[in-house]
Coordinates of C-alpha atoms in Angstrom, one line a residue:
P722 CA -107.8 -150.5 86.3
G723 CA -108.7 -150.6 90.0
Q724 CA -106.1 -148.0 91.0
A725 CA -107.2 -145.7 88.1
I726 CA -110.8 -145.9 89.1
L727 CA -109.9 -145.3 92.7
Q728 CA -107.9 -142.2 91.8
Y729 CA -110.7 -140.8 89.6
E730 CA -113.2 -141.4 92.4
R731 CA -110.9 -139.6 94.8
A732 CA -110.5 -136.7 92.4
L733 CA -114.2 -136.4 92.1
V734 CA -114.4 -135.9 95.8
L735 CA -112.2 -132.9 95.4
A736 CA -113.7 -131.6 92.2
P737 CA -117.3 -132.9 92.2
Q738 CA -119.2 -132.8 88.9
D739 CA -116.1 -132.1 86.9
P740 CA -117.1 -133.3 83.4
A741 CA -113.6 -134.3 82.4
L742 CA -113.1 -136.4 85.5
E743 CA -116.6 -138.0 85.1
Q744 CA -115.7 -138.8 81.5
A745 CA -112.3 -140.3 82.4
L746 CA -113.9 -142.3 85.2
G747 CA -116.5 -143.6 82.8
Q748 CA -113.8 -144.6 80.3
A749 CA -111.8 -146.4 83.0
R750 CA -114.9 -148.3 84.1
T751 CA -115.7 -149.3 80.5
R752 CA -112.1 -150.6 79.9
A753 CA -112.4 -152.6 83.1
G754 CA -115.8 -154.0 82.1
I755 CA -117.5 -152.4 85.1
T756 CA -121.1 -151.2 84.7
V757 CA -122.7 -148.9 87.2
A758 CA -126.5 -148.7 87.6
A759 CA -128.0 -145.3 86.7
P760 CA -128.9 -143.4 89.8
G761 CA -132.6 -142.9 90.6
L762 CA -134.4 -139.6 90.6
W763 CA -133.7 -138.8 94.3
A764 CA -130.1 -139.8 94.1
R765 CA -129.6 -137.5 91.1
A766 CA -131.3 -134.7 92.9
S767 CA -129.1 -135.2 96.0
A768 CA -126.1 -135.1 93.8
V769 CA -126.8 -131.4 92.9
L770 CA -124.8 -130.4 95.9
T771 CA -121.8 -132.1 97.6
F772 CA -122.2 -133.9 100.9
D773 CA -120.6 -131.0 102.7
A774 CA -122.8 -128.4 101.0
W775 CA -125.9 -130.4 102.0
A776 CA -124.6 -130.3 105.6
W777 CA -124.2 -126.5 105.4
V778 CA -127.8 -126.2 104.0
A779 CA -129.1 -128.3 106.9
M780 CA -127.2 -126.2 109.5
L781 CA -128.3 -122.9 108.0
S782 CA -131.9 -124.0 107.6
V783 CA -132.1 -125.1 111.3
F784 CA -130.5 -121.8 112.3
A785 CA -133.1 -119.8 110.3
L786 CA -135.9 -122.0 111.7
C787 CA -134.8 -121.5 115.3
A788 CA -134.2 -117.8 114.9
A789 CA -137.7 -117.3 113.3
L790 CA -139.3 -119.4 116.0
A791 CA -137.6 -117.4 118.7
W792 CA -138.8 -114.2 117.0
L793 CA -142.4 -115.5 117.0
A794 CA -142.1 -116.6 120.6
C795 CA -141.3 -113.0 121.5
G796 CA -144.6 -112.0 120.0
K797 CA -142.9 -110.1 117.1
G798 CA -142.9 -110.7 113.4
G799 CA -145.7 -111.3 111.0
R800 CA -146.1 -113.0 107.7
W801 CA -142.5 -112.9 106.7
V802 CA -141.4 -114.6 109.9
K803 CA -143.9 -117.4 109.3
M804 CA -142.4 -117.8 105.8
V805 CA -138.9 -118.0 107.3
V806 CA -140.2 -120.8 109.6
L807 CA -141.7 -122.7 106.7
A808 CA -138.6 -122.2 104.5
G809 CA -136.2 -123.2 107.4
A810 CA -138.3 -126.4 108.1
C811 CA -138.5 -127.3 104.4
G812 CA -134.8 -126.7 103.9
A813 CA -133.8 -128.8 106.9
V814 CA -136.0 -131.7 105.8
I815 CA -134.7 -131.6 102.2
A816 CA -131.1 -131.3 103.3
A817 CA -131.5 -134.1 105.9
D818 CA -133.0 -136.4 103.2
A819 CA -130.1 -135.6 100.8
L820 CA -127.6 -136.3 103.6
V821 CA -129.3 -139.7 104.4
L822 CA -129.1 -140.6 100.7
R823 CA -125.5 -139.6 100.4
W824 CA -124.3 -141.1 103.7
P825 CA -123.0 -144.4 102.3
E826 CA -120.5 -142.4 100.2
L827 CA -118.5 -141.9 103.3
D828 CA -117.7 -145.7 103.4
R829 CA -117.3 -146.1 99.6
A830 CA -114.3 -148.1 98.4
V831 CA -112.9 -149.5 95.2
V832 CA -111.6 -153.0 94.7
V833 CA -107.9 -152.5 93.7
K834 CA -106.9 -156.2 93.4
G835 CA -109.0 -158.6 91.5
P836 CA -110.5 -161.0 91.4
A837 CA -111.3 -160.3 95.1
L838 CA -112.8 -163.2 97.0
V839 CA -115.6 -162.2 99.3
R840 CA -116.0 -164.8 102.1
I841 CA -118.8 -165.7 104.4
A842 CA -116.7 -165.1 107.5
P843 CA -113.6 -163.1 108.3
A844 CA -111.1 -165.9 107.8
D845 CA -109.0 -167.1 104.8
A846 CA -110.3 -170.6 105.4
A847 CA -114.0 -169.5 105.2
D848 CA -116.0 -170.4 102.1
V849 CA -116.1 -167.9 99.2
S850 CA -119.5 -166.3 98.8
F851 CA -118.7 -164.4 95.6
E852 CA -116.0 -162.7 93.6
L853 CA -115.5 -159.0 92.8
R854 CA -113.7 -157.7 89.8
E855 CA -111.0 -155.1 90.0
G856 CA -112.5 -151.6 89.9
E857 CA -115.9 -152.6 91.4
I858 CA -117.4 -150.3 94.1
V859 CA -118.1 -151.7 97.6
Y860 CA -119.1 -150.1 100.9
F861 CA -117.3 -150.8 104.1
A862 CA -119.5 -151.8 107.0
Q863 CA -117.2 -153.3 109.7
R864 CA -113.6 -154.2 110.3
F865 CA -112.4 -157.4 112.0
H866 CA -108.6 -158.0 112.1
D867 CA -107.4 -158.1 108.4
F868 CA -111.0 -158.2 106.9
E869 CA -113.6 -155.6 106.1
R870 CA -117.3 -156.5 105.9
V871 CA -118.4 -155.1 102.6
S872 CA -121.6 -154.7 100.7
T873 CA -122.2 -154.1 97.0
E874 CA -124.8 -151.9 95.3
D875 CA -126.8 -155.0 94.3
G876 CA -127.2 -156.1 98.0
R877 CA -124.5 -158.8 98.3
S878 CA -122.3 -158.7 101.3
G879 CA -119.5 -160.6 102.9
W880 CA -115.9 -160.3 104.2
L881 CA -113.1 -159.0 102.1
R882 CA -109.4 -158.9 102.9
E883 CA -108.6 -155.3 103.8
D884 CA -105.8 -155.0 101.2
M885 CA -108.2 -155.9 98.3
A886 CA -110.1 -152.6 98.5
L887 CA -109.2 -149.0 99.4
P888 CA -111.5 -146.3 100.6
V889 CA -112.4 -143.4 98.3
R890 CA -112.4 -140.9 101.2
V891 CA -109.2 -141.0 103.3
T892 CA -108.0 -139.2 106.4
A893 CA -104.7 -137.4 106.5
A894 CA -103.1 -140.4 108.2
E895 CA -104.3 -142.8 105.6
A896 CA -103.1 -140.5 102.8
A897 CA -99.6 -140.4 104.5
A898 CA -99.6 -144.2 104.7
E899 CA -100.4 -144.4 101.0
E900 CA -97.8 -141.8 100.3
M901 CA -100.3 -139.5 98.8
P902 CA -100.0 -135.7 99.0
P903 CA -102.1 -134.2 101.8

């Protein structure tokens, strides 16, 4: 189930908000016995657009803000230029907030081998802190030799062998290493 959940998560990166993919992912999680907490209001609002779309909104808002401020500095413009300044500032703040909320998605990974032992230190001899089930979501924080420091959505953290979880977002080199199509 871990590989299926990983592939559905990766497919949702390419086709966000696809209802068929979301349904299939939900079914795969149910079969694996994985429950995901419902996102809060701000998280749902930030999911209206993709991470990349929010970055574009932020960039265009800052551009509009700077252009309008330059227009005002030249002593030109009137009420509409002030409205553009306000809209650009609001757009930049909202987009920045959404980007901050969505930033952890870049380090999101799925446990593909379970049960995965999360240790208190990056060594096989270290004590086990807790176990993760196959298909659970973790977030990579740091790498040390063959271990990744991971955290879970419920706040637990520790060291996991790197082959136990695979990232949802991959680079072209990582895709080639996993023999995935580019």
